[in-house]
Amino acid sequence: MTVELTINGEVREFAVDPRKPLIDVLRDDCRLTGAKSVCREGFCGACTVHIDGEPVPSCLRPVGLLEGREIVTIEGLAPFETPNPVQEAFLDHDVVQCGMCFPGMVVTLTHLLDANPTPTRDDVKAALVGNICRCTGYERIIDAVMSVGEVRKVPA
Ligand code: FES
Ligand code: FES
């Protein structure tokens, strides 16, 4: 089957088994290895990407069901040299340890802050319900996101 997707702004066509999960297309066929393949069952969130603007676990999406959809991976959120505000806040708060959860968290939290620029701590916790971190503990992650929200509350 041939499937056409827009990935990080580029239209791509793939001749693939339609059952192949999107995470494998991204990592194997596109060499976009930011999204991580961990549980492969939709529990950990490490594989999260935006599909038509919504954060979704890409391990659960067979590519055959995604014809014409717009995919944004962590590589597409911001240029490597200029991290987006969530990435900068993670670095400033020493959030990243092993880093396996980091790409999925950033994708999820970028969507949260786009939709709600000044979230509460409970909003952040709710957004992260599908993203598991085994290393850092969630308080620092939430502190990092809140710091972005606090900056945005200050009038220019
Ligand atoms: S690898 Fe997709 S949710 Fe864990
Ligand atoms: S930093 Fe290791 S799982 Fe989150």
Coordinates of C-alpha atoms and ligand atoms in Angstrom, one line a residue:
M1 CA 0.0 0.0 0.0
T2 CA 1.2 3.6 -0.7
V3 CA 0.6 6.2 2.0
E4 CA 1.2 9.9 1.8
L5 CA 2.0 11.8 4.9
T6 CA 3.2 15.3 5.7
I7 CA 6.1 14.9 8.2
N8 CA 7.5 18.0 9.7
G9 CA 6.2 20.1 6.8
E10 CA 7.5 17.7 4.1
V11 CA 5.1 15.6 2.0
R12 CA 6.4 12.0 1.9
E13 CA 5.1 8.9 0.2
F14 CA 5.7 5.4 1.6
A15 CA 5.2 2.0 0.1
V16 CA 4.5 0.1 3.3
D17 CA 2.6 -2.6 5.0
P18 CA -0.5 -0.6 6.2
R19 CA -0.2 -2.3 9.6
K20 CA 3.2 -0.9 10.3
P21 CA 3.0 1.5 13.3
L22 CA 3.8 5.1 12.7
I23 CA 6.7 5.0 15.2
D24 CA 8.5 2.4 13.0
V25 CA 7.9 4.5 9.8
L26 CA 9.3 7.5 11.5
R27 CA 12.4 5.8 13.0
D28 CA 13.1 3.2 10.3
D29 CA 12.0 4.9 7.1
C30 CA 12.5 8.6 7.9
R31 CA 15.5 8.2 10.3
L32 CA 13.6 10.5 12.7
T33 CA 14.7 8.8 16.0
G34 CA 13.6 11.5 18.4
A35 CA 10.3 9.7 19.3
K36 CA 11.2 6.6 21.3
S37 CA 9.9 3.1 20.9
V38 CA 9.5 1.8 24.5
C39 CA 6.4 -0.1 25.6
R40 CA 4.8 -0.2 22.1
E41 CA 1.4 -0.6 23.9
G42 CA 0.3 3.0 24.4
F43 CA 1.2 3.2 28.1
C44 CA 4.5 5.2 28.3
G45 CA 4.1 8.1 25.9
A46 CA 7.7 8.0 24.8
C47 CA 6.6 7.7 21.1
T48 CA 4.2 10.7 21.2
V49 CA 4.0 12.9 18.1
H50 CA 1.5 15.4 16.9
I51 CA -1.0 14.1 14.4
D52 CA -3.1 17.0 13.0
G53 CA -2.0 19.0 16.0
E54 CA -2.9 16.5 18.7
P55 CA -0.4 14.6 20.8
V56 CA -0.8 10.9 20.0
P57 CA 1.2 7.7 20.9
S58 CA 2.6 6.8 17.4
C59 CA 3.0 3.1 18.4
L60 CA -0.7 2.7 18.3
R61 CA -1.3 4.2 14.9
P62 CA -1.1 1.9 11.9
V63 CA 0.3 4.0 9.1
G64 CA -2.4 2.7 6.7
L65 CA -5.0 4.7 8.7
L66 CA -3.0 8.0 8.4
E67 CA -3.3 8.9 4.7
G68 CA -3.0 12.6 4.2
R69 CA -2.5 13.4 7.9
E70 CA 0.0 15.9 9.2
I71 CA 2.7 14.6 11.5
V72 CA 5.0 16.7 13.6
T73 CA 7.8 14.9 15.6
I74 CA 10.1 16.5 18.2
E75 CA 12.5 17.2 15.4
G76 CA 9.9 19.4 13.7
L77 CA 9.0 21.5 16.8
A78 CA 12.0 23.7 16.8
P79 CA 15.5 23.9 15.1
F80 CA 18.2 22.1 17.0
E81 CA 20.1 25.3 17.6
T82 CA 17.0 27.1 19.1
P83 CA 15.1 24.8 21.4
N84 CA 11.4 25.6 22.1
P85 CA 10.4 27.0 25.5
V86 CA 9.6 23.6 26.9
Q87 CA 13.0 22.2 25.9
E88 CA 14.7 25.2 27.4
A89 CA 12.8 24.9 30.6
F90 CA 13.6 21.2 30.9
L91 CA 17.3 22.0 30.5
D92 CA 17.1 24.9 33.0
H93 CA 15.4 22.7 35.6
D94 CA 17.7 19.6 35.1
V95 CA 14.7 17.5 34.1
V96 CA 16.4 15.2 31.7
Q97 CA 18.1 12.1 33.1
C98 CA 18.1 9.0 30.8
G99 CA 16.1 11.1 28.3
M100 CA 13.8 8.3 27.0
C101 CA 10.7 10.1 28.1
F102 CA 11.9 13.6 27.1
P103 CA 10.7 13.7 23.4
G104 CA 7.2 12.5 24.2
M105 CA 6.9 14.9 27.2
V106 CA 8.1 17.9 25.1
V107 CA 5.6 17.1 22.3
T108 CA 2.8 16.7 24.8
L109 CA 3.7 19.8 26.8
T110 CA 4.2 21.9 23.8
H111 CA 0.6 21.1 22.8
L112 CA -0.5 22.0 26.3
L113 CA 1.2 25.4 26.3
D114 CA 0.0 26.2 22.8
A115 CA -3.6 25.5 23.9
N116 CA -3.2 27.0 27.4
P117 CA -0.2 29.4 27.8
T118 CA -0.7 29.7 31.6
P119 CA -1.6 26.3 32.9
T120 CA -2.1 25.4 36.6
R121 CA -0.1 22.5 38.1
D122 CA -3.2 20.4 37.9
D123 CA -3.5 21.2 34.2
V124 CA 0.1 20.0 33.7
K125 CA -0.5 16.8 35.6
A126 CA -3.6 16.1 33.6
A127 CA -1.7 16.7 30.3
L128 CA 1.0 14.3 31.4
V129 CA -1.3 11.4 32.3
G130 CA -0.1 9.4 29.3
N131 CA 3.6 10.2 29.6
I132 CA 5.7 8.2 32.1
C133 CA 9.1 9.2 33.5
R134 CA 11.0 6.6 35.5
C135 CA 13.9 8.8 36.4
T136 CA 13.3 12.4 37.3
G137 CA 10.1 12.5 39.3
Y138 CA 7.3 14.7 38.2
E139 CA 7.8 17.7 40.4
R140 CA 10.7 19.1 38.5
I141 CA 9.0 18.5 35.2
I142 CA 5.9 20.4 36.5
D143 CA 8.2 23.2 37.9
A144 CA 9.8 23.5 34.4
V145 CA 6.4 23.8 32.7
M146 CA 5.1 26.3 35.3
S147 CA 8.2 28.4 34.7
V148 CA 7.2 28.8 31.0
G149 CA 3.7 29.8 32.1
E150 CA 5.0 32.3 34.6
V151 CA 7.1 34.0 32.0
R152 CA 4.1 34.3 29.8
K153 CA 2.0 35.9 32.6
V154 CA 4.4 38.9 32.9
P155 CA 3.2 41.7 30.7
A156 CA 5.6 42.8 28.0
Ligands
FES1 S1 6.1 3.3 23.0 FE1 4.2 4.2 22.4 S2 3.2 4.6 24.3 FE2 5.0 3.5 24.9
FES2 S1 14.4 10.9 32.2 FE1 14.4 8.7 32.2 S2 12.4 8.1 31.9 FE2 12.3 10.3 32.1

